[in-house]
mmCIF file of C-alpha atoms in Angstrom:
data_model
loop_
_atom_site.group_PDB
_atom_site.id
_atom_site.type_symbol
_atom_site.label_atom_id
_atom_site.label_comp_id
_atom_site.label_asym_id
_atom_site.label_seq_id
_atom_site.Cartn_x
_atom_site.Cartn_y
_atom_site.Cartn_z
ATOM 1 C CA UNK H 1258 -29.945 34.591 1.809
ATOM 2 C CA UNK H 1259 -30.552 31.122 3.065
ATOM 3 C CA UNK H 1260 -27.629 29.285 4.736
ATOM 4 C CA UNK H 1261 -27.729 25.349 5.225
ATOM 5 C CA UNK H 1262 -25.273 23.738 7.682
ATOM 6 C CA UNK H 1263 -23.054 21.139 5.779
ATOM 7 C CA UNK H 1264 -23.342 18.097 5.712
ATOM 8 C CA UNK H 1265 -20.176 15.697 6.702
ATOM 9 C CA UNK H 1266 -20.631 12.071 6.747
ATOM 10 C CA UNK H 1267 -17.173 10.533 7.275
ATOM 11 C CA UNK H 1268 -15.987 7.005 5.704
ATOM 12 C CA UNK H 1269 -17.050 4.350 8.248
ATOM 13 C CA UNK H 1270 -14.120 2.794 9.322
ATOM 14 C CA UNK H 1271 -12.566 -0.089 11.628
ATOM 15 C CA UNK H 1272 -9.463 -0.601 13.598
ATOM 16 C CA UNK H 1273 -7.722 -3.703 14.832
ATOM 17 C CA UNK H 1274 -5.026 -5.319 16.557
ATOM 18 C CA UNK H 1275 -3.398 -8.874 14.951
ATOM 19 C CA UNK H 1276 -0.650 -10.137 17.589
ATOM 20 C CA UNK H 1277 0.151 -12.964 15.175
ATOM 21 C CA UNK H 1278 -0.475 -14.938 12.310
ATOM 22 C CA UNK H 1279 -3.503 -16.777 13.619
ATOM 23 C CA UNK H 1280 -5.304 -13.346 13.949
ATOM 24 C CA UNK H 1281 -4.025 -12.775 10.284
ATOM 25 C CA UNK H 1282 -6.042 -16.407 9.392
ATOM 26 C CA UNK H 1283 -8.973 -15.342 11.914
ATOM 27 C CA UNK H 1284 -9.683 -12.160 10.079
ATOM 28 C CA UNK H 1285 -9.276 -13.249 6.821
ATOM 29 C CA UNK H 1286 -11.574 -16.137 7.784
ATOM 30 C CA UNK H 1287 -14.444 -13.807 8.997
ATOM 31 C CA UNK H 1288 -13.782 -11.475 5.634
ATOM 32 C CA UNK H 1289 -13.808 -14.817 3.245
ATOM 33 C CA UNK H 1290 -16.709 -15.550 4.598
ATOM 34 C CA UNK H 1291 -19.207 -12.604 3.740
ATOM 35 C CA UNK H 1292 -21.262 -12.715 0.405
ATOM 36 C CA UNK H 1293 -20.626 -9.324 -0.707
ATOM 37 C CA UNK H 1294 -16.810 -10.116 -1.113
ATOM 38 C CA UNK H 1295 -17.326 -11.491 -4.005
ATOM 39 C CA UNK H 1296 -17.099 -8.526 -6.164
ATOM 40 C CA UNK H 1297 -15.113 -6.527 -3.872
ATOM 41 C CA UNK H 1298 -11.864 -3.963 -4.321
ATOM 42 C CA UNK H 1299 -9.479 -4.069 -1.762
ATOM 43 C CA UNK H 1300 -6.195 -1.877 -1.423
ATOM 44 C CA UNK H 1301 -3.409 -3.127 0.935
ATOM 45 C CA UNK H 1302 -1.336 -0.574 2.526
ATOM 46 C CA UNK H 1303 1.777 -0.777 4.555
ATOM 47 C CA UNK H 1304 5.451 -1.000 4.362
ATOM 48 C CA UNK H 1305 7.645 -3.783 3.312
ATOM 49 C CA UNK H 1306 7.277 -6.750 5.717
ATOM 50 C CA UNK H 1307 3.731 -5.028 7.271
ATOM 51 C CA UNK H 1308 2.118 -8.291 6.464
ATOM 52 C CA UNK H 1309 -0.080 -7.496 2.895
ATOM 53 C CA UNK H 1310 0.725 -10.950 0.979
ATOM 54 C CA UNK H 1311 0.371 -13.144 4.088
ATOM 55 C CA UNK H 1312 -2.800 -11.307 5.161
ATOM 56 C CA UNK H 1313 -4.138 -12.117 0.749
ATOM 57 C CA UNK H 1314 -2.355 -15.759 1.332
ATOM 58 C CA UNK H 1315 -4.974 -16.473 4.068
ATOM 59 C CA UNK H 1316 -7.836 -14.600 2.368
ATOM 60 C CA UNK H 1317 -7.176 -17.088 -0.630
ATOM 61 C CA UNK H 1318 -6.428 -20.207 1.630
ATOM 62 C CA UNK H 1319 -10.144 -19.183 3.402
ATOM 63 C CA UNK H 1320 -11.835 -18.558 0.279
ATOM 64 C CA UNK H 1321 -10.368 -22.618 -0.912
ATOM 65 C CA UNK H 1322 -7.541 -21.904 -3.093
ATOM 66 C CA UNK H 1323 -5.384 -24.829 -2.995
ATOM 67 C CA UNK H 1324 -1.707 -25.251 -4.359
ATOM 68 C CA UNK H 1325 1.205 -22.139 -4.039
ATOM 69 C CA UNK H 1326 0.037 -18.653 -3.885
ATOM 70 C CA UNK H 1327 3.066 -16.245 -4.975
ATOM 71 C CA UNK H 1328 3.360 -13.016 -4.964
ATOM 72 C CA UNK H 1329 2.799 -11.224 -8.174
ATOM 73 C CA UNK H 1330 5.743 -8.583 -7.208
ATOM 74 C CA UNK H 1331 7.259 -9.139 -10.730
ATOM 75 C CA UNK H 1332 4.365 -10.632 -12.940
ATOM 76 C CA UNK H 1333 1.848 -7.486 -11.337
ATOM 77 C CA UNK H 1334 -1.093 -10.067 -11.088
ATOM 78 C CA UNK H 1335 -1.689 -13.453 -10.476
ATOM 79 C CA UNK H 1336 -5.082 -15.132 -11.066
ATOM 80 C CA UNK H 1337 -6.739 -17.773 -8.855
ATOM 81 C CA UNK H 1338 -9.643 -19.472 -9.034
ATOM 82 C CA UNK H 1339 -11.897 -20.156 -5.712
ATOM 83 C CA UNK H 1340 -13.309 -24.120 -5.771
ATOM 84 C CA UNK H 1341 -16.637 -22.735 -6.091
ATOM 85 C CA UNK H 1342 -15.628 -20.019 -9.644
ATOM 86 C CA UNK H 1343 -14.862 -16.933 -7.619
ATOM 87 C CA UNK H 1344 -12.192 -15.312 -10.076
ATOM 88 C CA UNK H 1345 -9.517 -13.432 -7.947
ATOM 89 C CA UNK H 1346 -7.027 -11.060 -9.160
ATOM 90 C CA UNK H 1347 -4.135 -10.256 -7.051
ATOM 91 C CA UNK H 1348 -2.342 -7.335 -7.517
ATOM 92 C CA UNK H 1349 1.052 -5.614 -6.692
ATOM 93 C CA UNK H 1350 2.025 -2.606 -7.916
ATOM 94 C CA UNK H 1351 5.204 -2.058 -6.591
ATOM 95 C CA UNK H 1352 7.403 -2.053 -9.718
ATOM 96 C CA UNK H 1353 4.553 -0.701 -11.863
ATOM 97 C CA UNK H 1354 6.178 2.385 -13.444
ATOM 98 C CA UNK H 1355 4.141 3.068 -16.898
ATOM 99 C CA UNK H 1356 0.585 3.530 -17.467
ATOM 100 C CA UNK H 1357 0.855 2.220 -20.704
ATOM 101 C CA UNK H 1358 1.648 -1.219 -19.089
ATOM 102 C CA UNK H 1359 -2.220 -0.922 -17.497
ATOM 103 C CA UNK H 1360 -3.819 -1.388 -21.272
ATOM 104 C CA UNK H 1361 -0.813 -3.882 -22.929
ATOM 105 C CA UNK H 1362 -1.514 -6.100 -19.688
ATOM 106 C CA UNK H 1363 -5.465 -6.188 -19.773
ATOM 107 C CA UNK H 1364 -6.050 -4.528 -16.316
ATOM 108 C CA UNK H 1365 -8.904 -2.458 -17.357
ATOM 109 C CA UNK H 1366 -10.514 -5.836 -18.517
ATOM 110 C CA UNK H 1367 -9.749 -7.283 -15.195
ATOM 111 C CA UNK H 1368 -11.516 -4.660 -13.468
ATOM 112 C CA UNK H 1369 -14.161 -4.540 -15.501
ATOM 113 C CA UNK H 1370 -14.595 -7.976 -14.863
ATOM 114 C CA UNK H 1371 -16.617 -9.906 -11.923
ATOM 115 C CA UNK H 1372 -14.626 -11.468 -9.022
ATOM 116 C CA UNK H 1373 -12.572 -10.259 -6.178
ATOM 117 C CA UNK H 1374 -9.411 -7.972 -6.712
ATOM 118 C CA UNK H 1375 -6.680 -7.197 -4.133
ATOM 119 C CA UNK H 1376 -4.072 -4.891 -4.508
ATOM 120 C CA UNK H 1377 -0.966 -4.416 -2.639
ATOM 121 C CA UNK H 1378 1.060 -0.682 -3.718
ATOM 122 C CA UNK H 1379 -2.184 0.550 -4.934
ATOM 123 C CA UNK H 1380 -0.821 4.086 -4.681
ATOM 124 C CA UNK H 1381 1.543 3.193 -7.778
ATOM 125 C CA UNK H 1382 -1.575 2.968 -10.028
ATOM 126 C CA UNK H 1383 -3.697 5.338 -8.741
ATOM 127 C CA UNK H 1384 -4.864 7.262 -11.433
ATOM 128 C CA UNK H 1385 -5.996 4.385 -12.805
ATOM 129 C CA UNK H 1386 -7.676 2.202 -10.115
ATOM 130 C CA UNK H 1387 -11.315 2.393 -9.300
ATOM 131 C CA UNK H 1388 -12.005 3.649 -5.853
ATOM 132 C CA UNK H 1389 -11.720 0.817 -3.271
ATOM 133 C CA UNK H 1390 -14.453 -0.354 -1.733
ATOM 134 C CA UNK H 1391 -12.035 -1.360 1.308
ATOM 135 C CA UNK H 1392 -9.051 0.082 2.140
ATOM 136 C CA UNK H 1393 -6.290 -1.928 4.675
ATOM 137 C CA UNK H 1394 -3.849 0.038 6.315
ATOM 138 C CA UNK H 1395 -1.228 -2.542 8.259
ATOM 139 C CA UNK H 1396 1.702 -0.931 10.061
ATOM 140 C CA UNK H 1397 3.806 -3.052 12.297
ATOM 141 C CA UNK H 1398 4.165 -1.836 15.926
ATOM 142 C CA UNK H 1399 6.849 -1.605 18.181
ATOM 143 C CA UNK H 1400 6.217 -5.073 20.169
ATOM 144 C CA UNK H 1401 5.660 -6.432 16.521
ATOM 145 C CA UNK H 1402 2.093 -6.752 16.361
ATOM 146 C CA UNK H 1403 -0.357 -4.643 13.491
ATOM 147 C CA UNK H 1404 -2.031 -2.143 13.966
ATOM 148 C CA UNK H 1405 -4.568 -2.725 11.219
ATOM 149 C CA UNK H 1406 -7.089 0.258 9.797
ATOM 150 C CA UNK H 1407 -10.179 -1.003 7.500
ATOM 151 C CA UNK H 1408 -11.912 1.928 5.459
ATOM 152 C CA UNK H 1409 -15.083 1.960 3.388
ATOM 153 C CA UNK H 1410 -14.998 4.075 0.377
ATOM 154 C CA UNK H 1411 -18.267 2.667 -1.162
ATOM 155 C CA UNK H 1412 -21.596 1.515 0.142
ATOM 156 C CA UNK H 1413 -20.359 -2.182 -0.665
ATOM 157 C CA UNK H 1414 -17.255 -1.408 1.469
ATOM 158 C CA UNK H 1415 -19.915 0.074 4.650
ATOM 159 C CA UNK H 1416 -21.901 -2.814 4.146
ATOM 160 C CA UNK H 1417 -18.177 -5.136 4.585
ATOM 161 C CA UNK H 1418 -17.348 -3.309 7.970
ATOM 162 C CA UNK H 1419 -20.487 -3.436 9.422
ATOM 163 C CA UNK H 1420 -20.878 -7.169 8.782
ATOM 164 C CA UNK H 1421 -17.008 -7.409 10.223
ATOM 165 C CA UNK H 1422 -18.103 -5.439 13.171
#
């Protein structure tokens, strides 16, 4: 009987440190900036106050959305628009509760859809989110900083972190 060792390839990932809010702007700057972002999927993890909206407020300030960005806490999503017809969804699934509210709200459709989607509380919707193709873990650190994990889940994701890097 033949045997073959396994093969284990793990997620490529990426870990930094943001001291402030100008890292916050600096990173979403350098992310805003790469082509394949375009039709990206990107979770946000983290506890309250770890810094997910402000870190999607500067993605969609460096991707040239103008005017108030809000959190969609109670609407679930809110739609921008990019200057140049980037369609971004921004998601929070914090108070999502039924999965019935995923087809009476159109989120399939929105998935299905071209553009960028970010979701903060992904793990609320789970079972009925795509896998990401990058995954951001924040969690706030004792002198206040973040500690701030990326992870690829999908070649588009690899190909994100190892422009980033």
């Amino acid at each position: 009987m033949l045997s073959h060792a396994q093969i284990v390839e793990s997620a490529p990932a990426l870990t930094l440190r943001w001291h402030g809010e100008d890292d916050t702007a600096a990173f979403a700057e350098r992310l805003a900036a790469l082509p394949g972002l375009r039709n990206a999927f990107i979770t946000l993890h983290g506890d309250l106050g770890a810094g997910k909206t402000t870190f999607v407020r500067h993605l969609l300030r460096a991707l040239g959305v103008t005017g108030r960005i809000k959190s969609p806490t109670y609407a679930v999503v809110e739609p921008h628009d990019t200057p140049d017809g980037l369609a971004v969804s921004h998601f929070d699934f914090y108070r999502f509760n039924d999965p019935r509210e995923w087809e009476d709200a159109g989120f399939r459709d929105l998935f299905a859809a071209p553009g960028l989607k970010l979701a903060e509380w992904p793990e609320k919707a789970a079972a009925l989110l795509p896998a990401p193709d990058l995954a951001l873990r924040l969690d706030v650190q004792d002198d206040d900083t973040r500690q701030v994990r990326l992870d690829a889940a999908t070649p588009l994701g690899a190909r994100l972190l190892k422009e980033l890097c």
